[in-house]
């Protein structure tokens, strides 16, 4: 099944529209034609079963035949990941974390991060693509923070803070029954001492991913999967 995305403002009770890249992909790549049945999500948990009614250059109109509403799976996972200099590795971490169920991703510039810039537009495209590829109906939030403090300041009081600690040798089962978790993974150079203190002051609990050193993208994917999908 191919899943398309449209923004909530383009949905009415009886009709929705695909715009720009989504419309082009549907008509030029997949060769969708009038009368074809397609599935569309608004990124807010709704799946629309639609029939294509009109096709224009950058606009596809669809008649809504049926709507399925999905409940968001608990716990809510906010993944906070240190900036990785190599773009493809950062994009891999974001893409796979979304496929595994991350609800929010914050990329932060760590004290030990190598110099580099973040192309949020590219990461947003990866997030959208991963959501559709994995047939998820909730579009994760994506943001960038200039430092770890800014990244975790937005944490709600009811959110548990857990950070991957590469200095721990044993795999510790840091389980949590909270409905909201913020999982923090440092950059390639690890956390600085001040960042570690910041995490501890913020009530953070350290968690070991094992006795081997993992790349940042591997750690991000692993910790997301363990906490989102109950693999602890």
C-alpha positions as a printed NumPy array, in Angstrom:
array([[  0.   ,   0.   ,   0.   ],
       [  1.233,   3.485,  -0.883],
       [  0.47 ,   6.099,   1.753],
       [  0.149,   9.787,   0.859],
       [  0.222,  12.804,   3.157],
       [ -1.8  ,  15.986,   3.219],
       [ -1.923,  18.759,   5.782],
       [ -5.045,  18.946,   8.   ],
       [ -6.062,  22.299,   6.48 ],
       [ -6.577,  20.577,   3.109],
       [ -9.135,  18.152,   4.543],
       [-12.9  ,  18.788,   4.619],
       [-15.603,  16.329,   5.76 ],
       [-16.078,  14.986,   2.227],
       [-12.921,  15.859,   0.311],
       [ -9.175,  16.302,   0.628],
       [ -6.426,  17.509,  -1.67 ],
       [ -2.844,  16.484,  -2.337],
       [ -0.538,  19.394,  -3.124],
       [  2.872,  19.973,  -4.693],
       [  5.322,  17.069,  -4.175],
       [  2.655,  14.654,  -2.961],
       [  0.513,  15.421,  -6.01 ],
       [  3.483,  15.094,  -8.373],
       [  4.53 ,  11.78 ,  -6.837],
       [  1.   ,  10.418,  -7.14 ],
       [  0.469,  11.418, -10.757],
       [  3.927,  11.397, -12.346],
       [  5.651,   8.569, -10.469],
       [  2.813,   6.244,  -9.484],
       [  0.613,   7.242, -12.452],
       [ -2.527,   7.63 , -10.36 ],
       [ -5.596,   8.32 , -12.5  ],
       [ -9.12 ,   9.612, -11.899],
       [-11.205,   6.953, -10.163],
       [ -8.224,   5.213,  -8.544],
       [ -8.44 ,   4.425,  -4.838],
       [ -5.65 ,   5.771,  -2.602],
       [ -4.889,   6.081,   1.109],
       [ -3.952,   9.408,   2.686],
       [ -3.022,  10.476,   6.222],
       [ -3.144,  13.929,   7.776],
       [ -0.28 ,  13.124,  10.158],
       [ -2.649,  13.407,  13.124],
       [ -3.754,   9.795,  13.328],
       [ -6.354,   9.705,  10.551],
       [ -6.275,   7.359,   7.568],
       [ -8.492,   8.361,   4.646],
       [ -9.651,   5.855,   2.059],
       [-10.193,   8.03 ,  -1.01 ],
       [-11.2  ,   7.998,  -4.657],
       [ -9.336,  10.385,  -6.951],
       [-11.834,  12.826,  -8.483],
       [ -9.702,  15.521, -10.173],
       [ -6.097,  15.76 , -11.297],
       [ -4.275,  19.018, -11.99 ],
       [ -0.597,  19.88 , -12.397],
       [  0.213,  20.317,  -8.69 ],
       [ -3.119,  19.436,  -7.156],
       [ -5.087,  16.206,  -6.782],
       [ -8.645,  16.268,  -5.414],
       [ -9.997,  13.17 ,  -3.697],
       [-13.422,  12.125,  -2.451],
       [-13.26 ,  10.641,   1.055],
       [-14.886,   7.209,   1.172],
       [-13.963,   6.155,   4.696],
       [-11.934,   7.368,   7.679],
       [-10.028,   5.299,  10.246],
       [ -8.77 ,   6.961,  13.425],
       [ -5.745,   5.516,  15.219],
       [ -4.847,   6.051,  18.873],
       [ -1.3  ,   7.217,  19.513],
       [  0.81 ,   4.467,  21.042],
       [  2.247,   5.047,  24.5  ],
       [  4.825,   6.056,  25.59 ],
       [  5.388,   9.346,  23.771],
       [  9.056,   9.323,  22.747],
       [ 11.014,  12.538,  22.29 ],
       [ 14.449,  11.619,  20.94 ],
       [ 17.159,  14.196,  21.576],
       [ 20.227,  13.45 ,  19.474],
       [ 23.595,  15.163,  19.289],
       [ 24.543,  16.641,  15.932],
       [ 26.41 ,  14.248,  13.646],
       [ 28.732,  15.937,  11.185],
       [ 28.139,  13.521,   8.309],
       [ 24.743,  14.32 ,   6.863],
       [ 23.908,  10.814,   5.678],
       [ 24.439,   9.346,   9.153],
       [ 22.257,  11.972,  10.798],
       [ 19.553,  11.411,   8.204],
       [ 19.804,   7.65 ,   8.803],
       [ 19.3  ,   8.15 ,  12.552],
       [ 16.276,  10.379,  12.004],
       [ 14.724,   8.123,   9.366],
       [ 15.059,   4.876,  11.33 ],
       [ 13.955,   6.43 ,  14.611],
       [ 10.76 ,   7.607,  12.926],
       [ 10.172,   4.151,  11.458],
       [ 10.524,   2.68 ,  14.96 ],
       [  8.005,   5.091,  16.457],
       [  9.719,   8.268,  17.69 ],
       [  7.071,  10.964,  18.201],
       [  9.459,  13.904,  18.297],
       [ 13.097,  14.456,  17.338],
       [ 15.327,  17.25 ,  18.566],
       [ 18.823,  17.597,  17.1  ],
       [ 21.166,  19.577,  19.362],
       [ 24.662,  20.978,  18.973],
       [ 26.669,  19.304,  21.733],
       [ 29.793,  20.633,  23.383],
       [ 31.74 ,  17.86 ,  21.639],
       [ 29.913,  18.044,  18.308],
       [ 32.101,  18.682,  15.294],
       [ 31.337,  21.83 ,  13.371],
       [ 28.555,  21.448,  10.889],
       [ 25.173,  22.794,   9.858],
       [ 21.764,  21.169,   9.898],
       [ 19.53 ,  21.168,   6.834],
       [ 16.152,  21.005,   8.551],
       [ 14.376,  20.907,   5.207],
       [ 16.203,  17.696,   4.283],
       [ 15.516,  16.165,   7.692],
       [ 11.834,  17.116,   7.448],
       [ 11.671,  15.324,   4.097],
       [ 13.254,  12.249,   5.706],
       [ 10.737,  12.348,   8.559],
       [  7.809,  12.517,   6.141],
       [  9.207,   9.771,   3.919],
       [  9.861,   7.482,   6.901],
       [  6.35 ,   8.036,   8.262],
       [  4.807,   7.038,   4.946],
       [  7.207,   4.135,   4.383],
       [  6.368,   2.602,   7.771],
       [  2.627,   3.319,   7.311],
       [  2.491,   5.439,  10.451],
       [ -0.309,   7.967,  10.822],
       [  1.37 ,  10.499,  13.12 ],
       [  3.94 ,  12.914,  11.685],
       [  6.741,  13.402,  14.246],
       [  7.809,  16.889,  15.289],
       [ 11.329,  17.971,  14.31 ],
       [ 13.419,  20.81 ,  15.707],
       [ 17.002,  21.983,  16.241],
       [ 18.532,  23.313,  19.468],
       [ 21.822,  25.188,  19.746],
       [ 22.741,  23.318,  22.934],
       [ 21.578,  20.52 ,  25.224],
       [ 20.08 ,  22.927,  27.736],
       [ 17.723,  24.361,  25.13 ],
       [ 16.848,  20.869,  23.932],
       [ 15.703,  19.587,  27.321],
       [ 14.214,  22.848,  28.623],
       [ 11.053,  22.16 ,  26.641],
       [ 10.524,  18.919,  28.564],
       [  7.191,  18.73 ,  30.35 ],
       [  7.224,  18.023,  34.097],
       [  5.556,  14.665,  33.547],
       [  8.307,  13.551,  31.141],
       [ 11.004,  11.137,  32.317],
       [ 14.538,  12.025,  31.184],
       [ 16.774,   9.077,  30.229],
       [ 20.189,   9.407,  28.633],
       [ 22.467,   6.86 ,  26.984],
       [ 25.669,   6.671,  29.027],
       [ 28.657,   5.185,  27.24 ],
       [ 30.714,   5.121,  30.466],
       [ 28.547,   2.388,  31.999],
       [ 29.786,  -1.148,  31.377],
       [ 26.733,  -3.187,  32.298],
       [ 23.393,  -3.148,  30.516],
       [ 21.049,  -1.573,  33.024],
       [ 17.323,  -2.096,  32.632],
       [ 16.095,   1.434,  33.225],
       [ 12.397,   0.802,  32.831],
       [  9.813,   3.551,  33.073],
       [  6.047,   3.447,  33.364],
       [  5.733,   7.11 ,  32.391],
       [  3.597,   8.004,  29.376],
       [  6.184,  10.522,  28.147],
       [  9.907,   9.87 ,  27.781],
       [ 12.766,  12.069,  26.611],
       [ 15.662,   9.903,  25.4  ],
       [ 18.992,  11.689,  25.015],
       [ 21.923,  10.458,  22.925],
       [ 25.152,  12.448,  22.818],
       [ 27.181,  13.403,  19.738],
       [ 30.139,  11.421,  18.42 ],
       [ 32.437,  12.916,  21.056],
       [ 30.108,  12.002,  23.893],
       [ 28.692,  14.282,  26.588],
       [ 30.871,  16.954,  28.172],
       [ 31.114,  17.141,  31.952],
       [ 28.825,  20.159,  32.046],
       [ 26.251,  18.328,  29.905],
       [ 26.368,  15.346,  32.253],
       [ 25.777,  17.636,  35.2  ],
       [ 22.911,  19.287,  33.353],
       [ 21.277,  15.907,  32.744],
       [ 21.671,  14.89 ,  36.388],
       [ 20.289,  18.19 ,  37.687],
       [ 17.351,  17.762,  35.342],
       [ 16.523,  14.431,  36.952],
       [ 18.028,  12.35 ,  34.18 ],
       [ 18.61 ,   8.635,  34.623],
       [ 21.593,   7.046,  32.888],
       [ 21.113,   3.981,  30.709],
       [ 23.705,   1.63 ,  29.225],
       [ 23.302,   0.26 ,  25.728],
       [ 25.952,  -2.387,  26.366],
       [ 29.683,  -2.817,  26.885],
       [ 30.604,  -1.807,  23.314],
       [ 30.866,   1.728,  22.012],
       [ 28.125,   2.543,  19.522],
       [ 27.955,   5.239,  16.886],
       [ 25.499,   8.007,  17.666],
       [ 23.031,   6.893,  14.986],
       [ 23.146,   3.279,  16.211],
       [ 22.57 ,   4.368,  19.804],
       [ 19.65 ,   6.59 ,  18.771],
       [ 17.914,   3.802,  16.876],
       [ 18.553,   1.23 ,  19.614],
       [ 17.29 ,   3.284,  22.542],
       [ 14.208,   4.401,  20.59 ],
       [ 13.282,   0.828,  19.742],
       [ 13.807,  -0.463,  23.267],
       [ 11.639,   2.136,  24.959],
       [  8.949,   2.612,  22.309],
       [  8.399,  -1.044,  21.571],
       [  8.84 ,  -2.538,  25.046],
       [ 12.086,  -4.397,  24.422],
       [ 13.604,  -3.73 ,  27.861]])
